[in-house]
PDB file of C-alpha atoms in Angstrom:
ATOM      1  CA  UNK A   1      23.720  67.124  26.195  1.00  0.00           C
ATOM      2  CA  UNK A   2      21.688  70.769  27.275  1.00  0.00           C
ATOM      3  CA  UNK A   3      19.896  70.744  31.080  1.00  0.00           C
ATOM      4  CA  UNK A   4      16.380  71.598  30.412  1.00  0.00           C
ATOM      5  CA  UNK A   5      14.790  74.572  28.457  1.00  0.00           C
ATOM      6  CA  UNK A   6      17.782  74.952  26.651  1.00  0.00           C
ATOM      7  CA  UNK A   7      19.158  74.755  22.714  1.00  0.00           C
ATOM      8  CA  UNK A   8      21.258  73.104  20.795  1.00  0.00           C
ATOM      9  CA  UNK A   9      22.899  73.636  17.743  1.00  0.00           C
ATOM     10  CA  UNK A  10      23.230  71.614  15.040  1.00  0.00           C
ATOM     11  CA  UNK A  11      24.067  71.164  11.161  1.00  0.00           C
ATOM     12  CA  UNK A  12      22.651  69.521   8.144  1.00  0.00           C
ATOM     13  CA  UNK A  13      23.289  69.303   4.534  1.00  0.00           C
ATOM     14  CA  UNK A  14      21.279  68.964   1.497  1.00  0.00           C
ATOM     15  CA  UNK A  15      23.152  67.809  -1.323  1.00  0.00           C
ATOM     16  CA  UNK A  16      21.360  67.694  -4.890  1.00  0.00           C
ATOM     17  CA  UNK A  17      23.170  65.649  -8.017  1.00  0.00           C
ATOM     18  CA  UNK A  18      21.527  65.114 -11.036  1.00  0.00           C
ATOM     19  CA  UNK A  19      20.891  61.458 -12.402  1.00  0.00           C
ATOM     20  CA  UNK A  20      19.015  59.795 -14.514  1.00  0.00           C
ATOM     21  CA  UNK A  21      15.072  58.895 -13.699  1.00  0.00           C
ATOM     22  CA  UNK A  22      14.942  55.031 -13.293  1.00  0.00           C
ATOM     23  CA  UNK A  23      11.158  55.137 -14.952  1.00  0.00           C
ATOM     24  CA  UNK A  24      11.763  57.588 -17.613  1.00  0.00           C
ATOM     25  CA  UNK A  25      15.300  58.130 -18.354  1.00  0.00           C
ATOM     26  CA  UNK A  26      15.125  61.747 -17.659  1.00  0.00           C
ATOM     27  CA  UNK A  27      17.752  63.578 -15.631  1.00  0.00           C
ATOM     28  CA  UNK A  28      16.328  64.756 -12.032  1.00  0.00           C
ATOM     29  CA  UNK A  29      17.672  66.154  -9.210  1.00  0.00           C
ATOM     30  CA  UNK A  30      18.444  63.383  -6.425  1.00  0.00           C
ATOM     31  CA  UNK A  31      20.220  63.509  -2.909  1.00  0.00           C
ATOM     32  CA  UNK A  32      21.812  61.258  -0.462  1.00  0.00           C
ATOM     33  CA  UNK A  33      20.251  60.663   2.810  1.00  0.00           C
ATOM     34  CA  UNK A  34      21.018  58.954   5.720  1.00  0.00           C
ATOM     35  CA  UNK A  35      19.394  56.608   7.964  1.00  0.00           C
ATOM     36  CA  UNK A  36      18.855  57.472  11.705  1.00  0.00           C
ATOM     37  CA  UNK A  37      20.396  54.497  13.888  1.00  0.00           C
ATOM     38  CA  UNK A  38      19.379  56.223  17.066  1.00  0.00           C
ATOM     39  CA  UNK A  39      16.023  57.960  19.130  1.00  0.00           C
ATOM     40  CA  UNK A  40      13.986  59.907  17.724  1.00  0.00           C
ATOM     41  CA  UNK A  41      13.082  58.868  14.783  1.00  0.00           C
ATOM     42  CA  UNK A  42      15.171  55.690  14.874  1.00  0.00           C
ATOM     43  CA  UNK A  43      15.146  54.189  11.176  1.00  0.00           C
ATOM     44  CA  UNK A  44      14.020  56.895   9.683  1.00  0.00           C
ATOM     45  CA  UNK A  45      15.977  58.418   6.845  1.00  0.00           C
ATOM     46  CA  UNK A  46      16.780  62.323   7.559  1.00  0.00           C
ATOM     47  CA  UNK A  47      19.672  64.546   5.733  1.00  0.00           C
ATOM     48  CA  UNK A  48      23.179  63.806   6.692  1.00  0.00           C
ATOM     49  CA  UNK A  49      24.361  65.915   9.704  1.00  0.00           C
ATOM     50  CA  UNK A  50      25.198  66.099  13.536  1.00  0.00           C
ATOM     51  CA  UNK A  51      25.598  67.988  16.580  1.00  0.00           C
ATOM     52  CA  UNK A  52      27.613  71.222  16.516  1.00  0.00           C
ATOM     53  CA  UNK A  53      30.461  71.470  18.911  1.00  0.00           C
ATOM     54  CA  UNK A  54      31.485  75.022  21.049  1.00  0.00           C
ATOM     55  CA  UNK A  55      35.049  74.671  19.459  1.00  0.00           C
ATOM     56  CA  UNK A  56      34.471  74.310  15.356  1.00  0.00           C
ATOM     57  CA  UNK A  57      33.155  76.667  12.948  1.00  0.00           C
ATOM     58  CA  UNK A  58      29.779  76.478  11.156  1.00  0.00           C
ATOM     59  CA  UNK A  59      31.305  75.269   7.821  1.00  0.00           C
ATOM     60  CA  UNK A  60      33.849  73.098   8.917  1.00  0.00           C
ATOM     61  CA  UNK A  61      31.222  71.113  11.056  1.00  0.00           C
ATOM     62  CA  UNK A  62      28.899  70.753   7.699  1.00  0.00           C
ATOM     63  CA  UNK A  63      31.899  69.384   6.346  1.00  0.00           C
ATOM     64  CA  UNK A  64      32.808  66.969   8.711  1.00  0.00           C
ATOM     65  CA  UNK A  65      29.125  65.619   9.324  1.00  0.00           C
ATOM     66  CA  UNK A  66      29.014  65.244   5.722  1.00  0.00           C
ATOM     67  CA  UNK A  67      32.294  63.297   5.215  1.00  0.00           C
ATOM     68  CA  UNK A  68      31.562  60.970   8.096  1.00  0.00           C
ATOM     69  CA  UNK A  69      27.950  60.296   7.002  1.00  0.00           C
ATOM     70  CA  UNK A  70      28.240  60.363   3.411  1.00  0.00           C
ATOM     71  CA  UNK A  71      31.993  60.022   2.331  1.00  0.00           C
ATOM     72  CA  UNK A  72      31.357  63.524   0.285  1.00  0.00           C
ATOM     73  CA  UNK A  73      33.557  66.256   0.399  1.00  0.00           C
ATOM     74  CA  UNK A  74      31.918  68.895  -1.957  1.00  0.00           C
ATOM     75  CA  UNK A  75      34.312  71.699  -2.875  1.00  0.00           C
ATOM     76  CA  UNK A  76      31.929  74.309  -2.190  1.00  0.00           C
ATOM     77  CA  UNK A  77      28.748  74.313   0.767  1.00  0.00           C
ATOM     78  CA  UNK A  78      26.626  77.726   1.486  1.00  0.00           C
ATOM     79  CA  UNK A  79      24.685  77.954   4.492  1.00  0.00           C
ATOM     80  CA  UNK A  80      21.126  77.955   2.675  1.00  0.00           C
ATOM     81  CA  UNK A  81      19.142  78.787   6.204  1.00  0.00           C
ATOM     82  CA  UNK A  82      18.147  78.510   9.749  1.00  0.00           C
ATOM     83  CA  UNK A  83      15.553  75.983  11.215  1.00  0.00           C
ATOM     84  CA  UNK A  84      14.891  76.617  14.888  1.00  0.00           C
ATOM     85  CA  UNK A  85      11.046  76.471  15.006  1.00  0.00           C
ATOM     86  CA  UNK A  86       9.498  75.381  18.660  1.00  0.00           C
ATOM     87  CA  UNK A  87       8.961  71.266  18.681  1.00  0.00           C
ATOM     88  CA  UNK A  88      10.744  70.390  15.808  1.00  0.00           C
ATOM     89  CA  UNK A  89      12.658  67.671  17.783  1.00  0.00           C
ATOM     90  CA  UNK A  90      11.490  66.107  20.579  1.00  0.00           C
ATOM     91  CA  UNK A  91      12.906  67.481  24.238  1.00  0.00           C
ATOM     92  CA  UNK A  92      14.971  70.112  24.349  1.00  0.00           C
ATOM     93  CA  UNK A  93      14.213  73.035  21.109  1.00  0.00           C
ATOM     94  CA  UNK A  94      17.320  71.948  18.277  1.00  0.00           C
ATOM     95  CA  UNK A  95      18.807  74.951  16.001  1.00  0.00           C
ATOM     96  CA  UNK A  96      19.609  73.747  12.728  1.00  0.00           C
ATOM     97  CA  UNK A  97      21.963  75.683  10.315  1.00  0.00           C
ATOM     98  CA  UNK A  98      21.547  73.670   6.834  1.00  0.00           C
ATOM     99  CA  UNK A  99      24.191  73.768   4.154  1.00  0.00           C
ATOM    100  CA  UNK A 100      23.660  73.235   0.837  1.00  0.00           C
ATOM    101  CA  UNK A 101      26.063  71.656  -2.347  1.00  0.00           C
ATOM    102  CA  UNK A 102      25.309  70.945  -5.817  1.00  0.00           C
ATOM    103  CA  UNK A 103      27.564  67.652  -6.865  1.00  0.00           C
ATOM    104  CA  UNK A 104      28.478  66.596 -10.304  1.00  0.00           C
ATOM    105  CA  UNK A 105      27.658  62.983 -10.965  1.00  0.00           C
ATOM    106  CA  UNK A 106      31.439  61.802 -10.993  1.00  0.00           C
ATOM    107  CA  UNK A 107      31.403  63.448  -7.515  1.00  0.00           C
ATOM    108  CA  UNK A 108      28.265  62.246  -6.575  1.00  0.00           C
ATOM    109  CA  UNK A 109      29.804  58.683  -7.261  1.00  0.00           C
ATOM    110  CA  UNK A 110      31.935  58.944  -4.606  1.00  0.00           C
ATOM    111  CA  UNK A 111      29.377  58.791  -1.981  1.00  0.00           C
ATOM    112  CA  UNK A 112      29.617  55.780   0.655  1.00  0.00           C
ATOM    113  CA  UNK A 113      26.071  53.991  -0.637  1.00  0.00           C
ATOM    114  CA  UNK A 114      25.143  51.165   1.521  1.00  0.00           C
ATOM    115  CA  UNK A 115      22.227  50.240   4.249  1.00  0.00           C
ATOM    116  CA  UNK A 116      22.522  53.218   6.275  1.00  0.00           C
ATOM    117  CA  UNK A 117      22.976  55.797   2.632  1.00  0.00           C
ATOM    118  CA  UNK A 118      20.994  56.081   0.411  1.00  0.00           C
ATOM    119  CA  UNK A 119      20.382  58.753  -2.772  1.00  0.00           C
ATOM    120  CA  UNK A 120      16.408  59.126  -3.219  1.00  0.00           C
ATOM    121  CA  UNK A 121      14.839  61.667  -6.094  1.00  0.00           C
ATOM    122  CA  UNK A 122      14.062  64.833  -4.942  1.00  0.00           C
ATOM    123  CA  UNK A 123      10.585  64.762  -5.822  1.00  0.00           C
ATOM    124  CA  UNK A 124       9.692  61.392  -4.058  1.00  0.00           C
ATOM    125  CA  UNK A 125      10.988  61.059  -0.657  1.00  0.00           C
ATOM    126  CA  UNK A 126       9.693  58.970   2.124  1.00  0.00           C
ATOM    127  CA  UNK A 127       8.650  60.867   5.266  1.00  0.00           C
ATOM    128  CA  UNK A 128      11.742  61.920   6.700  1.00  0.00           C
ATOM    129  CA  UNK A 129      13.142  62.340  10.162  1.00  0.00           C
ATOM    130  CA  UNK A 130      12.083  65.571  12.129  1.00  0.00           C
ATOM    131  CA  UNK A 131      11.427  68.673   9.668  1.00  0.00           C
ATOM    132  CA  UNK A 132      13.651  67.489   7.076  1.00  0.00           C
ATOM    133  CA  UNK A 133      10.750  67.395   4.180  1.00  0.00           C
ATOM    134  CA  UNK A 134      10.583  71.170   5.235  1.00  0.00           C
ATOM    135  CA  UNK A 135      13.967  71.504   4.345  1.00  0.00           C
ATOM    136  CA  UNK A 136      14.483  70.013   1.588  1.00  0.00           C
ATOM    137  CA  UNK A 137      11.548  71.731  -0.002  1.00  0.00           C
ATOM    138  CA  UNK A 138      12.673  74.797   1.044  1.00  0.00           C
ATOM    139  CA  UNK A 139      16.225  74.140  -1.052  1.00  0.00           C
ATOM    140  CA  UNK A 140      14.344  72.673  -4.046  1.00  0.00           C
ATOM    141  CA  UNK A 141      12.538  76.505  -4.081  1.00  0.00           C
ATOM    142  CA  UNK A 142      15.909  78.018  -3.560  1.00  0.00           C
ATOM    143  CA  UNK A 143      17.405  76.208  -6.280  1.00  0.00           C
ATOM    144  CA  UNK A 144      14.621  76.684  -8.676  1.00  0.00           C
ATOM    145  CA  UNK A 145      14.809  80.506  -7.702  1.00  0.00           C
ATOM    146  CA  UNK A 146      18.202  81.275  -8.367  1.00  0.00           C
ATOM    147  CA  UNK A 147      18.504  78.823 -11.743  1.00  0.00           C
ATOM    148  CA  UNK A 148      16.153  81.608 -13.248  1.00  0.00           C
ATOM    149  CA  UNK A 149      19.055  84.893 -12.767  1.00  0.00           C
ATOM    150  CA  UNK A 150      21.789  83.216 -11.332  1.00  0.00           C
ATOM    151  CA  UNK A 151      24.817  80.743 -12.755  1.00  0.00           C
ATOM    152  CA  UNK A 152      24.426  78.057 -10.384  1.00  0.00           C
ATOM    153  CA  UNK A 153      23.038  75.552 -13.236  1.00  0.00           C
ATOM    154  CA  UNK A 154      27.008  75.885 -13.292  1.00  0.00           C
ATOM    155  CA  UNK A 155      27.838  73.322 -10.955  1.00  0.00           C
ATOM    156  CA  UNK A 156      26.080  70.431 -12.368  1.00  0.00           C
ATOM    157  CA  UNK A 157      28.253  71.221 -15.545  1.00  0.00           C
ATOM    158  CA  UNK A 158      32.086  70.901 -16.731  1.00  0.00           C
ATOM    159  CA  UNK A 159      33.852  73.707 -17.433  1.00  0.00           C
ATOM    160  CA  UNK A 160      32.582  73.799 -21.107  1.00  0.00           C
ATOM    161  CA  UNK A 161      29.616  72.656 -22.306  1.00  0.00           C
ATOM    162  CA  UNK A 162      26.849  72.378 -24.871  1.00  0.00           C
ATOM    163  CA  UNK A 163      24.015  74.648 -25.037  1.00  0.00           C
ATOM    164  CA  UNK A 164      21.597  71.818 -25.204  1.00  0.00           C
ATOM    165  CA  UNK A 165      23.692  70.677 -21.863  1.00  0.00           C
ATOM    166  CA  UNK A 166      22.989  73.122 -20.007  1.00  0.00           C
ATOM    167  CA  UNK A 167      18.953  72.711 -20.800  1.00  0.00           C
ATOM    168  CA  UNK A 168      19.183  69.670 -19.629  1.00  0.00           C
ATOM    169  CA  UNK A 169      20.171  70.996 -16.360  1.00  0.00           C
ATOM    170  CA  UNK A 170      17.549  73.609 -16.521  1.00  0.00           C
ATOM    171  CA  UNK A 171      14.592  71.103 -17.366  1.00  0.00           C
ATOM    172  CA  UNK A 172      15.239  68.861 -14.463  1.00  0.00           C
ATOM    173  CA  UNK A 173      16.069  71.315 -12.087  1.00  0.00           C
ATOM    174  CA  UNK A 174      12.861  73.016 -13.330  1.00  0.00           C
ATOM    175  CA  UNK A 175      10.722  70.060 -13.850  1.00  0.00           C
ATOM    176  CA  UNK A 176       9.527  70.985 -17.044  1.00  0.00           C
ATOM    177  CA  UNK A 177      10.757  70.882 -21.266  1.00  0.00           C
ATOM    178  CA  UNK A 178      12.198  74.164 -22.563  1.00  0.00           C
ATOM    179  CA  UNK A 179      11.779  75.220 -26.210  1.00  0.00           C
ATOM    180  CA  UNK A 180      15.531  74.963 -27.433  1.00  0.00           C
ATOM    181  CA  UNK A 181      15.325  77.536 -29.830  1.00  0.00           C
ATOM    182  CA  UNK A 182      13.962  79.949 -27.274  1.00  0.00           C
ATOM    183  CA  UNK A 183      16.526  78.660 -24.823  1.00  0.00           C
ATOM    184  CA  UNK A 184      19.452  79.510 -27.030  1.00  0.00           C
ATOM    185  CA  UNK A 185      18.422  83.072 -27.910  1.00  0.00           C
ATOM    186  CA  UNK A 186      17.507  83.904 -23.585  1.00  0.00           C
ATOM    187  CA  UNK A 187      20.981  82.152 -22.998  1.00  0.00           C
ATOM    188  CA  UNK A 188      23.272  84.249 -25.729  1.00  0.00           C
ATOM    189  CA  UNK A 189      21.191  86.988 -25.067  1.00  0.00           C
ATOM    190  CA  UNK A 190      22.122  87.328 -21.549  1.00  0.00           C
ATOM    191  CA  UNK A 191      25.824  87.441 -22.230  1.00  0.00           C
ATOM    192  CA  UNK A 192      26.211  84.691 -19.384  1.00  0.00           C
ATOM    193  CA  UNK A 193      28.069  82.070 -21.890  1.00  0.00           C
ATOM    194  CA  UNK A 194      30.779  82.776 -24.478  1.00  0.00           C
ATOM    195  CA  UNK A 195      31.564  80.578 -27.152  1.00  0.00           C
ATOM    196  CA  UNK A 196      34.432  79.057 -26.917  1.00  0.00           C
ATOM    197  CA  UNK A 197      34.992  78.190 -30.753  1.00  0.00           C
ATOM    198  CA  UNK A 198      35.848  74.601 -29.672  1.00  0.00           C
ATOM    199  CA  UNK A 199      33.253  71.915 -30.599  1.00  0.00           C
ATOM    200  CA  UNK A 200      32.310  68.545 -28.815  1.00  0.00           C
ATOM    201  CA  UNK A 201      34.397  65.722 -29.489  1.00  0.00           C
ATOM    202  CA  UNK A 202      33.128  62.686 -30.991  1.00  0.00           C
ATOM    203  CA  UNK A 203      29.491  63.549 -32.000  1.00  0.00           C
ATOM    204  CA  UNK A 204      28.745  62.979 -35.199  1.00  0.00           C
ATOM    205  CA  UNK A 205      27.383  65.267 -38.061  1.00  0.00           C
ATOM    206  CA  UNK A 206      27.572  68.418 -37.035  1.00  0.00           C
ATOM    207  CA  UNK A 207      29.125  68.690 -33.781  1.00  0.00           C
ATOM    208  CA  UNK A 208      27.747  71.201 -31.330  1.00  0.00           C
ATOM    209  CA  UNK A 209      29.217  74.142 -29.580  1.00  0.00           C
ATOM    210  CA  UNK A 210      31.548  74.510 -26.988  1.00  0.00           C
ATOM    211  CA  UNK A 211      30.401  77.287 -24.356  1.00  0.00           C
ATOM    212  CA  UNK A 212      32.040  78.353 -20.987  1.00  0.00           C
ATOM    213  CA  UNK A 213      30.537  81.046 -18.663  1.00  0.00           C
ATOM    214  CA  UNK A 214      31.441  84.270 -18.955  1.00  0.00           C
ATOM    215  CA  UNK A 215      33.810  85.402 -15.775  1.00  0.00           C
ATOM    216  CA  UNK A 216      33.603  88.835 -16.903  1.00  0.00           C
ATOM    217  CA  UNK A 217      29.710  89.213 -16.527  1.00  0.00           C
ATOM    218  CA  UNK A 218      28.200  91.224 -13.808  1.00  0.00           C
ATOM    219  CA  UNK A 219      24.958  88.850 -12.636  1.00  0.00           C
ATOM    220  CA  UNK A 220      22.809  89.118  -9.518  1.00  0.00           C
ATOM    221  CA  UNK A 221      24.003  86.251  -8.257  1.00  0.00           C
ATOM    222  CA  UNK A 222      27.556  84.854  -9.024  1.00  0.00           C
ATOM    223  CA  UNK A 223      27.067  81.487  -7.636  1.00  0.00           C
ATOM    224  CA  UNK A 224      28.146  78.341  -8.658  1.00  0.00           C
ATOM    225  CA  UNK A 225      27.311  78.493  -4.615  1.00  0.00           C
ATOM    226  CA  UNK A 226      30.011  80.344  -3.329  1.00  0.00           C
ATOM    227  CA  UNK A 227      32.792  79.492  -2.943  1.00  0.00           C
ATOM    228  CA  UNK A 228      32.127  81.869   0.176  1.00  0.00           C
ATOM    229  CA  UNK A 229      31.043  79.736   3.322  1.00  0.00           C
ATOM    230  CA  UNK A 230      30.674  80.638   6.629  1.00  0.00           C
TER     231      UNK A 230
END
């Protein structure tokens, strides 16, 4: 595709969903991955992605890869960051611009399983095509970053949601249990959530709070993740 000595561009995308720990039960992060059917690294499983052509932006290409690999079409991908070190593919030096999406689990559904797709926890992936491990690693710290000050525990959610809810989201993006009391004063606190005086329908006893986030609130980050791309 490039005469020697020169680069090539390319995309990937790293797409986390939370489900449900097959040993445990627990709610962890997982993501779909894809398995090479073509040198180097033939049979290897890598992210979902492809070359970049002269003609079609950055996101649209991240897009498209992902569609025709995956069958996902996330409603939002951010370009998380730029891979380009010396021998990270074999012959001629590959650029890598990685997107990242975070998928609710009736989108992450919708995902074209089968022998060549696979979703694998986050935490336990086989060794993976090129630098992918790197990457991935690198958008596990990203995500883990920005669920500390940011809204982007957001996307794993519906539009209203329990407080206990969204802990759940924190303790398996964060890999570890939260106190809930604690959890519920840092969350109203922070005048991220407003209570929507709705409750949840169908629990019994007392039925928990109905929160939303607060569109209004000025935060360092105002993720879900984007919806700027580019």
């Amino acid at each position: 595709m490039t005469s020697k000595n020169q680069s090539t561009l390319a995309v990937s995308t790293v797409i986390f969903a939370l489900r449900p720990d097959e040993a445990s039960g627990l709610m962890t992060l997982w993501l779909p991955l894809v398995r090479r059917i073509r040198e180097p690294h033939l049979g290897q499983w890598a992210l979902p992605g492809g070359w970049l052509p002269g003609d079609e932006e950055l996101a649209a290409a991240a897009s498209r890869t992902l569609r025709e690999t995956t069958g996902l079409a996330p409603k939002y991908l951010e370009q998380l960051y730029t891979f380009g070190d010396l021998g990270r593919s074999p012959g001629n030096r590959v650029v890598s611009v990685v997107y990242w999406a975070l998928v609710q689990s009736d989108e992450a559904a919708l995902a074209a399983v089968g022998e060549n797709v696979q979703w694998f926890p986050a935490d336990r992936l086989p060794e993976l095509a090129f630098d992918h491990n790197r990457i991935v690693d690198y958008a596990l710290w990203r995500l883990r970053t920005k669920v500390e000050y940011s809204r982007i525990a957001h996307a794993f959610l519906g539009e209203t949601f329990t407080l206990a809810q969204l802990r759940d989201v924190h303790e398996a993006v964060l890999q570890k249990p939260l106190d809930p009391a604690n959890f519920r004063r840092t969350v109203e606190a922070s005048g991220t959530v407003v209570d929507t005086g709705q409750h949840l329908a169908g629990a019994r006893h007392r039925p928990p709070r109905l929160y939303r986030y607060n569109d209004s609130s000025r935060l360092a980050d105002q993720g879900p993740l984007g919806p700027s791309i580019g």
